[in-house]
Amino acid sequence: MNRPELQAMGERERERQQSYRCRLLCCASTPCLSSGATAVIETLKQFIKERELDANVLVTATGCMGPCSRGPLVTVQTRGLEDVVYEHVTPELARDIALSHAAPEPKALDRNLLAADSPFFAKQKKVVLSNSGLIDPERLECYVARGGYGALAHALREMTPVEVCEAITRSGLRGRGGAGYPTGLKWDLVRKAPGTRKFVIANGDEGDPGAYMDRTLMESDPHRVLEGMAIAGYAVGAEQGYIYVRGEYPIAAKRLENAIRMAERRGLLGGRVLDSSFSFRIDIRIGAGAFVCGEETALMASVMGRRGQPSPRPPYPAQSGLWGMPTLINNVETFGNIAPIIDNGAEWYAAIGTDKSKGTKIFALAGTVATTGLIEVPMGISLREIIFDIGGGIPNGRAFKAAQTGGPSGGCIPAEHLDTPVDYDSLRRLGSIMGSGGLVVMDDTSCMPDVAKFFMEFCMDESCGKCVPCRVGTVQLHRILEHITNGSATPRDMETLQELCVMMQETSLCGLGQSAPNPLLSTLRYFREEYQAHILERSCPAGKCTMDNVPPLEQGADLQRRARSTTSDAEVS
Amino acid sequence: MSIANKQKNPPAKVEEARTDTRYKLVDRTLKRFHYQQDALIEVLHTAQEAFGFLDDDLMIYIARALKLPQSWVYGVATFYHFFSLEPQGEHTCVVCMGTACYVKRAAEIIATVQDEFGIAPGQTTADGKLSLATARCLGSCGLAPVMVIDNQVLGKETPDTAMSRLREVVAAPAATATASVSSATIEPQEGPTP
Amino acid sequence: MSVVTLHINDELVSARSDQKLLEVIREQGIDIPTLCHLEGVSDLGGCRLCLVEVQGSSKLLAACVTPVQEGMSVYTHSERLVRYRRMILELLLSERTHTCAVCVTNGHCELQYEAAELGVDHVRYEYLAPQLHLDASHDRFTLDHNRCILCQRCVRVCDEVEGAHTLDIMGRGANSRVITGLNRPWGDCVSCTSCGKCVQVCPTGALFFKGSSVGEMEKRHAFLSWILNGRERKEWQW
């Protein structure tokens, strides 16, 4: 396939889509599927067949639309009407929707409507997810109809590898996996590195609990990731790419596999891409359940079939990665940004976001917030806007307590910092990180030492065991947190906590160990009085902890008071 | 003669390997990756899917096919959560313990299941009916708390609804139990394509 | 091979460009503790005792795996480093059951030696003391997991020098264990050549000759350079 053929393919598909009076887009992403989207899609198809509406109505199973807690979702595009989104769609409702919209005088229903101008949609800016929820991820034509693979064709024909790297550098794109390393610089390092073979890896081992951006992108728009990888391959001089998909994401793996097959058949991947001299193959590697494999050196060990243990850097993967060859590793979401940058230009991209953090970021908004789901926002938006405008605030009349970003490597941000702009550097200053984009909102029923314990337990289980500070440090920190939450801690434990945390940050071998203390340190910083209540007063302010192991001597009321006064004396001295 | 053949414990059952079709699936993956040692994890994935768990004979079989030391294969198999070295129960119940589910009190669901069936996460009931497991995050945070019973994802659970569903599943006659082969996958992955 | 110059504790030194920091530091007669490093096998960077401060790097670097660089300025014994080394040893001592008084390597143990050197006289952390088993199925050697610090010297020497790869690590995190074969009793592993290299390189009493009593198990690693020089250069240095 060459460029004109690609354009013709897109044109044909657009014409086909426009020939329908109305298109019903049904979300077939994991959350919607679990809340009954399959039945909705099947009923709709059946119904349309029965009523012989085939020529007028097209039913498409698409990727994620965003507000996952309101699923199953159906978007309706009707000729002569604004697009509308229906929430909590049942098979019965779906029939009504089809009837009403396919009528000669189409009309939107007045039930289960999700207003298009609601802040949930209005405050978002979709760059990476621009196709998500609008295209059928299983059909290459749908992607091409929206300009897909145009960026790859453009790069191959009009740009040199150096120019591609420069464009990415100028765009200001930073790695979306968490650390925020400038992507263009990384590409340039790999491009310049000497090596007979080079590799490109897309990191889709999204292990942060509470984050599912990468999964959604791979499920909703797999070709976007493949195109980004192919452009990267061209820019750095690699002919082989791997996508490392988390084992818990079978649907994503299946759709990617399907996408790779289709792209290869059409000559968009494989040998002589788009009739150029550039060849690029992509293989999928399925993870087997290890959080540490999100770390790049551990991920490479896992791609090579070994125990996923990180190795010390230098050498960096850019010099010596897979099988000792220069290797480019980027997050799946980072690759999702590439095609739009090439399509619209680096300057367009650099105009979005803040000074040091450009572009948009996808967040998985979860926890105790009215609307949970997947959102894409420009960098620099405030947490308050995300949680209270887009997310609709805290339900059940509870109060906001903290927002947890960055998963087990991030931290908890309290209410007083709600107006901080969300970008790499501001979050780091607050003791958290951007991470891959998990954002879990907690209301006042959450107990912070308990949350810290939850994350520490996670890190303890996921530590690979190679280096001592992480292997033993996580266990010791978890022990102390257990003492705090069951009422048997002593004031000295606070010092030990603090000291161990700092030591682990500085001495651990890889990112997992270095960032494992972050949730604990950030809660110590912002919610110290909660820890003190657990230790000095033997009470849990949120009422979550059992406190069932208070030393017998302190169990009487007046003894408790005495204990309190002696410890506070000790603190003064 | 390879080391495995001289093992004091019974070696990989060669006879069985010839007749058991499940070994054919493993062979297919081995062939697809040209018996490269780097493909160990892919091969283990296939083996786990085909057999439901990795027993010693199976690991010896794989070690021999890939020309890897046994301890290497065992080390890799035990490093990753996905691989199970013990047979799983007839039904599996996976409770998501991701942050969103935790904040929405998934721990209470686990405690209830634990009380009722007397098994901790990672264990199987004595009658082999039910295995309980936790997952790191199933990526369905919008539906928190989430649990998966026999590959069916269930959202917005409470301890009560979870228990009633579980009782139903466990009480059902074995014939109606579907796809309870193994693992914590949401749905069975496609077999390897040649 | 080109030569680079660098500063170690403000002293100007020169080194070959293919050297690792640890080697250069030790050549200067500076004593820097290590547990997982072993001359003759590849480096792991796991014990984190040889961490050093390198000017211009925000992170502490493990000297055993860090290549020297022209113009580097390295500090080996800052207050912070010494404090961290002590804490790491405390963590190691708390992880399993290290009771010197009843240990076969008492007096010859590298963990004990480093702890004494750094003045670790007590452990501030809870002793985890998991009850682990002891594998005495081998005719000549015993593996006591309770004294293992997971430095992986035995695994590396078995793989890289002996070439048998009988030993490996299973599990992960705090549940990691050294295994023999398919986690079977050592005595049943026919891949083991009973060469005893693993026993000799083990820094603690986790691996020892059968029949040794308290304090009797003395280890020597000198054989490693002996056989490696012999194998590679046909030179046997007495």
mmCIF file of N, CA and C in Angstrom, chain A residues 305, chain B residues 2 4 11-14 17 22-31 33-77 83-85, chain C residues 182:
data_model
loop_
_atom_site.group_PDB
_atom_site.id
_atom_site.type_symbol
_atom_site.label_atom_id
_atom_site.label_comp_id
_atom_site.label_asym_id
_atom_site.label_seq_id
_atom_site.Cartn_x
_atom_site.Cartn_y
_atom_site.Cartn_z
ATOM 1 N N GLY A 305 12.380 -13.347 28.659
ATOM 2 C CA GLY A 305 11.961 -14.597 29.291
ATOM 3 C C GLY A 305 12.590 -14.896 30.627
ATOM 4 N N SER B 2 19.863 -36.711 28.942
ATOM 5 C CA SER B 2 19.805 -35.450 29.679
ATOM 6 C C SER B 2 19.672 -35.695 31.174
ATOM 7 N N ALA B 4 17.488 -34.619 33.220
ATOM 8 C CA ALA B 4 16.152 -34.908 33.716
ATOM 9 C C ALA B 4 15.856 -36.401 33.676
ATOM 10 N N PRO B 11 10.736 -38.857 35.841
ATOM 11 C CA PRO B 11 10.999 -37.801 34.867
ATOM 12 C C PRO B 11 9.724 -37.378 34.160
ATOM 13 N N ALA B 12 9.830 -36.375 33.297
ATOM 14 C CA ALA B 12 8.682 -35.969 32.505
ATOM 15 C C ALA B 12 8.146 -37.194 31.798
ATOM 16 N N LYS B 13 6.852 -37.393 31.947
ATOM 17 C CA LYS B 13 6.315 -38.642 31.424
ATOM 18 C C LYS B 13 6.256 -38.587 29.905
ATOM 19 N N VAL B 14 7.228 -39.197 29.306
ATOM 20 C CA VAL B 14 7.361 -39.115 27.862
ATOM 21 C C VAL B 14 6.144 -39.738 27.187
ATOM 22 N N ALA B 17 3.281 -37.505 27.376
ATOM 23 C CA ALA B 17 3.448 -36.354 26.500
ATOM 24 C C ALA B 17 3.020 -36.686 25.078
ATOM 25 N N ARG B 22 -2.756 -31.863 25.514
ATOM 26 C CA ARG B 22 -2.366 -30.572 26.091
ATOM 27 C C ARG B 22 -0.890 -30.290 25.850
ATOM 28 N N TYR B 23 -0.096 -31.359 25.816
ATOM 29 C CA TYR B 23 1.319 -31.162 25.510
ATOM 30 C C TYR B 23 1.497 -30.641 24.088
ATOM 31 N N LYS B 24 0.536 -30.988 23.223
ATOM 32 C CA LYS B 24 0.624 -30.520 21.836
ATOM 33 C C LYS B 24 0.543 -28.992 21.773
ATOM 34 N N LEU B 25 -0.317 -28.439 22.654
ATOM 35 C CA LEU B 25 -0.431 -26.977 22.706
ATOM 36 C C LEU B 25 0.905 -26.360 23.093
ATOM 37 N N VAL B 26 1.543 -26.974 24.105
ATOM 38 C CA VAL B 26 2.843 -26.480 24.548
ATOM 39 C C VAL B 26 3.846 -26.594 23.402
ATOM 40 N N ASP B 27 3.815 -27.731 22.721
ATOM 41 C CA ASP B 27 4.737 -27.932 21.598
ATOM 42 C C ASP B 27 4.545 -26.882 20.516
ATOM 43 N N ARG B 28 3.263 -26.535 20.297
ATOM 44 C CA ARG B 28 2.983 -25.561 19.257
ATOM 45 C C ARG B 28 3.639 -24.219 19.576
ATOM 46 N N THR B 29 3.515 -23.809 20.839
ATOM 47 C CA THR B 29 4.151 -22.548 21.236
ATOM 48 C C THR B 29 5.667 -22.664 21.128
ATOM 49 N N LEU B 30 6.194 -23.799 21.561
ATOM 50 C CA LEU B 30 7.648 -24.005 21.474
ATOM 51 C C LEU B 30 8.108 -23.835 20.025
ATOM 52 N N LYS B 31 7.343 -24.434 19.139
ATOM 53 C CA LYS B 31 7.721 -24.385 17.730
ATOM 54 C C LYS B 31 7.606 -22.959 17.197
ATOM 55 N N PHE B 33 8.071 -20.274 18.613
ATOM 56 C CA PHE B 33 9.200 -19.432 19.031
ATOM 57 C C PHE B 33 10.544 -20.102 18.740
ATOM 58 N N HIS B 34 10.530 -21.129 17.884
ATOM 59 C CA HIS B 34 11.755 -21.776 17.442
ATOM 60 C C HIS B 34 12.600 -22.282 18.610
ATOM 61 N N TYR B 35 11.962 -22.749 19.657
ATOM 62 C CA TYR B 35 12.661 -23.315 20.820
ATOM 63 C C TYR B 35 13.686 -22.352 21.398
ATOM 64 N N GLN B 36 13.417 -21.042 21.272
ATOM 65 C CA GLN B 36 14.346 -20.062 21.832
ATOM 66 C C GLN B 36 14.143 -19.956 23.345
ATOM 67 N N GLN B 37 15.249 -19.854 24.043
ATOM 68 C CA GLN B 37 15.166 -19.775 25.502
ATOM 69 C C GLN B 37 14.415 -18.520 25.948
ATOM 70 N N ASP B 38 14.513 -17.478 25.135
ATOM 71 C CA ASP B 38 13.856 -16.221 25.492
ATOM 72 C C ASP B 38 12.346 -16.354 25.556
ATOM 73 N N ALA B 39 11.814 -17.427 24.978
ATOM 74 C CA ALA B 39 10.361 -17.572 24.916
ATOM 75 C C ALA B 39 9.807 -18.280 26.147
ATOM 76 N N LEU B 40 10.635 -18.460 27.169
ATOM 77 C CA LEU B 40 10.195 -19.226 28.340
ATOM 78 C C LEU B 40 8.856 -18.759 28.891
ATOM 79 N N ILE B 41 8.694 -17.439 29.039
ATOM 80 C CA ILE B 41 7.456 -16.949 29.648
ATOM 81 C C ILE B 41 6.254 -17.253 28.760
ATOM 82 N N GLU B 42 6.418 -17.119 27.443
ATOM 83 C CA GLU B 42 5.316 -17.441 26.526
ATOM 84 C C GLU B 42 4.938 -18.913 26.648
ATOM 85 N N VAL B 43 5.954 -19.755 26.739
ATOM 86 C CA VAL B 43 5.693 -21.192 26.838
ATOM 87 C C VAL B 43 4.990 -21.501 28.162
ATOM 88 N N LEU B 44 5.454 -20.861 29.225
ATOM 89 C CA LEU B 44 4.808 -21.096 30.525
ATOM 90 C C LEU B 44 3.351 -20.635 30.494
ATOM 91 N N HIS B 45 3.088 -19.516 29.809
ATOM 92 C CA HIS B 45 1.711 -19.036 29.666
ATOM 93 C C HIS B 45 0.835 -20.119 29.028
ATOM 94 N N THR B 46 1.326 -20.664 27.931
ATOM 95 C CA THR B 46 0.559 -21.692 27.228
ATOM 96 C C THR B 46 0.357 -22.911 28.127
ATOM 97 N N ALA B 47 1.413 -23.306 28.810
ATOM 98 C CA ALA B 47 1.333 -24.488 29.662
ATOM 99 C C ALA B 47 0.316 -24.272 30.775
ATOM 100 N N GLN B 48 0.373 -23.093 31.376
ATOM 101 C CA GLN B 48 -0.548 -22.776 32.468
ATOM 102 C C GLN B 48 -1.993 -22.797 31.966
ATOM 103 N N GLU B 49 -2.187 -22.268 30.763
ATOM 104 C CA GLU B 49 -3.536 -22.245 30.206
ATOM 105 C C GLU B 49 -4.040 -23.653 29.913
ATOM 106 N N ALA B 50 -3.149 -24.461 29.355
ATOM 107 C CA ALA B 50 -3.552 -25.801 28.944
ATOM 108 C C ALA B 50 -3.785 -26.710 30.150
ATOM 109 N N PHE B 51 -2.948 -26.601 31.154
ATOM 110 C CA PHE B 51 -3.011 -27.537 32.268
ATOM 111 C C PHE B 51 -3.674 -26.951 33.509
ATOM 112 N N GLY B 52 -3.781 -25.641 33.568
ATOM 113 C CA GLY B 52 -4.361 -25.029 34.756
ATOM 114 C C GLY B 52 -3.332 -24.743 35.821
ATOM 115 N N PHE B 53 -2.261 -25.457 35.817
ATOM 116 C CA PHE B 53 -1.169 -25.181 36.755
ATOM 117 C C PHE B 53 0.092 -25.862 36.229
ATOM 118 N N LEU B 54 1.230 -25.497 36.821
ATOM 119 C CA LEU B 54 2.494 -26.046 36.348
ATOM 120 C C LEU B 54 2.999 -27.067 37.352
ATOM 121 N N ASP B 55 2.979 -28.327 36.986
ATOM 122 C CA ASP B 55 3.557 -29.292 37.918
ATOM 123 C C ASP B 55 5.004 -29.586 37.517
ATOM 124 N N ASP B 56 5.681 -30.359 38.340
ATOM 125 C CA ASP B 56 7.107 -30.596 38.132
ATOM 126 C C ASP B 56 7.386 -31.196 36.760
ATOM 127 N N ASP B 57 6.597 -32.200 36.386
ATOM 128 C CA ASP B 57 6.839 -32.865 35.103
ATOM 129 C C ASP B 57 6.759 -31.882 33.944
ATOM 130 N N LEU B 58 5.764 -31.017 34.037
ATOM 131 C CA LEU B 58 5.561 -30.040 32.978
ATOM 132 C C LEU B 58 6.752 -29.089 32.894
ATOM 133 N N MET B 59 7.241 -28.665 34.054
ATOM 134 C CA MET B 59 8.370 -27.736 34.052
ATOM 135 C C MET B 59 9.630 -28.430 33.544
ATOM 136 N N ILE B 60 9.790 -29.696 33.886
ATOM 137 C CA ILE B 60 10.952 -30.440 33.386
ATOM 138 C C ILE B 60 10.849 -30.575 31.865
ATOM 139 N N TYR B 61 9.641 -30.836 31.402
ATOM 140 C CA TYR B 61 9.409 -30.962 29.960
ATOM 141 C C TYR B 61 9.834 -29.678 29.250
ATOM 142 N N ILE B 62 9.407 -28.543 29.814
ATOM 143 C CA ILE B 62 9.733 -27.250 29.198
ATOM 144 C C ILE B 62 11.227 -26.965 29.295
ATOM 145 N N ALA B 63 11.799 -27.254 30.461
ATOM 146 C CA ALA B 63 13.225 -27.004 30.654
ATOM 147 C C ALA B 63 14.032 -27.781 29.620
ATOM 148 N N ARG B 64 13.602 -29.024 29.370
ATOM 149 C CA ARG B 64 14.334 -29.833 28.412
ATOM 150 C C ARG B 64 14.177 -29.301 27.000
ATOM 151 N N ALA B 65 12.955 -28.919 26.666
ATOM 152 C CA ALA B 65 12.714 -28.438 25.303
ATOM 153 C C ALA B 65 13.518 -27.174 25.020
ATOM 154 N N LEU B 66 13.666 -26.319 26.031
ATOM 155 C CA LEU B 66 14.364 -25.052 25.820
ATOM 156 C C LEU B 66 15.839 -25.147 26.197
ATOM 157 N N LYS B 67 16.252 -26.328 26.629
ATOM 158 C CA LYS B 67 17.641 -26.536 27.074
ATOM 159 C C LYS B 67 18.015 -25.561 28.188
ATOM 160 N N LEU B 68 17.144 -25.463 29.155
ATOM 161 C CA LEU B 68 17.404 -24.580 30.299
ATOM 162 C C LEU B 68 17.553 -25.426 31.563
ATOM 163 N N PRO B 69 18.331 -24.941 32.532
ATOM 164 C CA PRO B 69 18.396 -25.655 33.805
ATOM 165 C C PRO B 69 17.035 -25.632 34.507
ATOM 166 N N GLN B 70 16.761 -26.663 35.279
ATOM 167 C CA GLN B 70 15.470 -26.743 35.953
ATOM 168 C C GLN B 70 15.270 -25.597 36.937
ATOM 169 N N SER B 71 16.342 -25.246 37.640
ATOM 170 C CA SER B 71 16.190 -24.205 38.655
ATOM 171 C C SER B 71 15.820 -22.871 38.000
ATOM 172 N N TRP B 72 16.292 -22.665 36.801
ATOM 173 C CA TRP B 72 15.998 -21.432 36.048
ATOM 174 C C TRP B 72 14.492 -21.353 35.773
ATOM 175 N N VAL B 73 13.949 -22.453 35.249
ATOM 176 C CA VAL B 73 12.531 -22.487 34.923
ATOM 177 C C VAL B 73 11.690 -22.289 36.189
ATOM 178 N N TYR B 74 12.105 -22.965 37.251
ATOM 179 C CA TYR B 74 11.366 -22.843 38.500
ATOM 180 C C TYR B 74 11.439 -21.407 39.029
ATOM 181 N N GLY B 75 12.618 -20.805 38.909
ATOM 182 C CA GLY B 75 12.798 -19.430 39.367
ATOM 183 C C GLY B 75 11.896 -18.467 38.620
ATOM 184 N N VAL B 76 11.776 -18.646 37.323
ATOM 185 C CA VAL B 76 10.924 -17.759 36.528
ATOM 186 C C VAL B 76 9.449 -18.019 36.852
ATOM 187 N N ALA B 77 9.088 -19.290 36.942
ATOM 188 C CA ALA B 77 7.687 -19.637 37.192
ATOM 189 C C ALA B 77 7.208 -19.093 38.535
ATOM 190 N N PHE B 83 1.601 -17.563 37.271
ATOM 191 C CA PHE B 83 1.841 -18.995 37.201
ATOM 192 C C PHE B 83 1.544 -19.626 38.547
ATOM 193 N N SER B 84 0.782 -20.684 38.487
ATOM 194 C CA SER B 84 0.406 -21.355 39.715
ATOM 195 C C SER B 84 1.008 -22.745 39.694
ATOM 196 N N LEU B 85 1.607 -23.140 40.802
ATOM 197 C CA LEU B 85 2.245 -24.448 40.863
ATOM 198 C C LEU B 85 1.325 -25.490 41.485
ATOM 199 N N LEU C 182 14.640 -28.180 40.818
ATOM 200 C CA LEU C 182 13.233 -27.767 40.773
ATOM 201 C C LEU C 182 12.701 -27.618 42.197
#
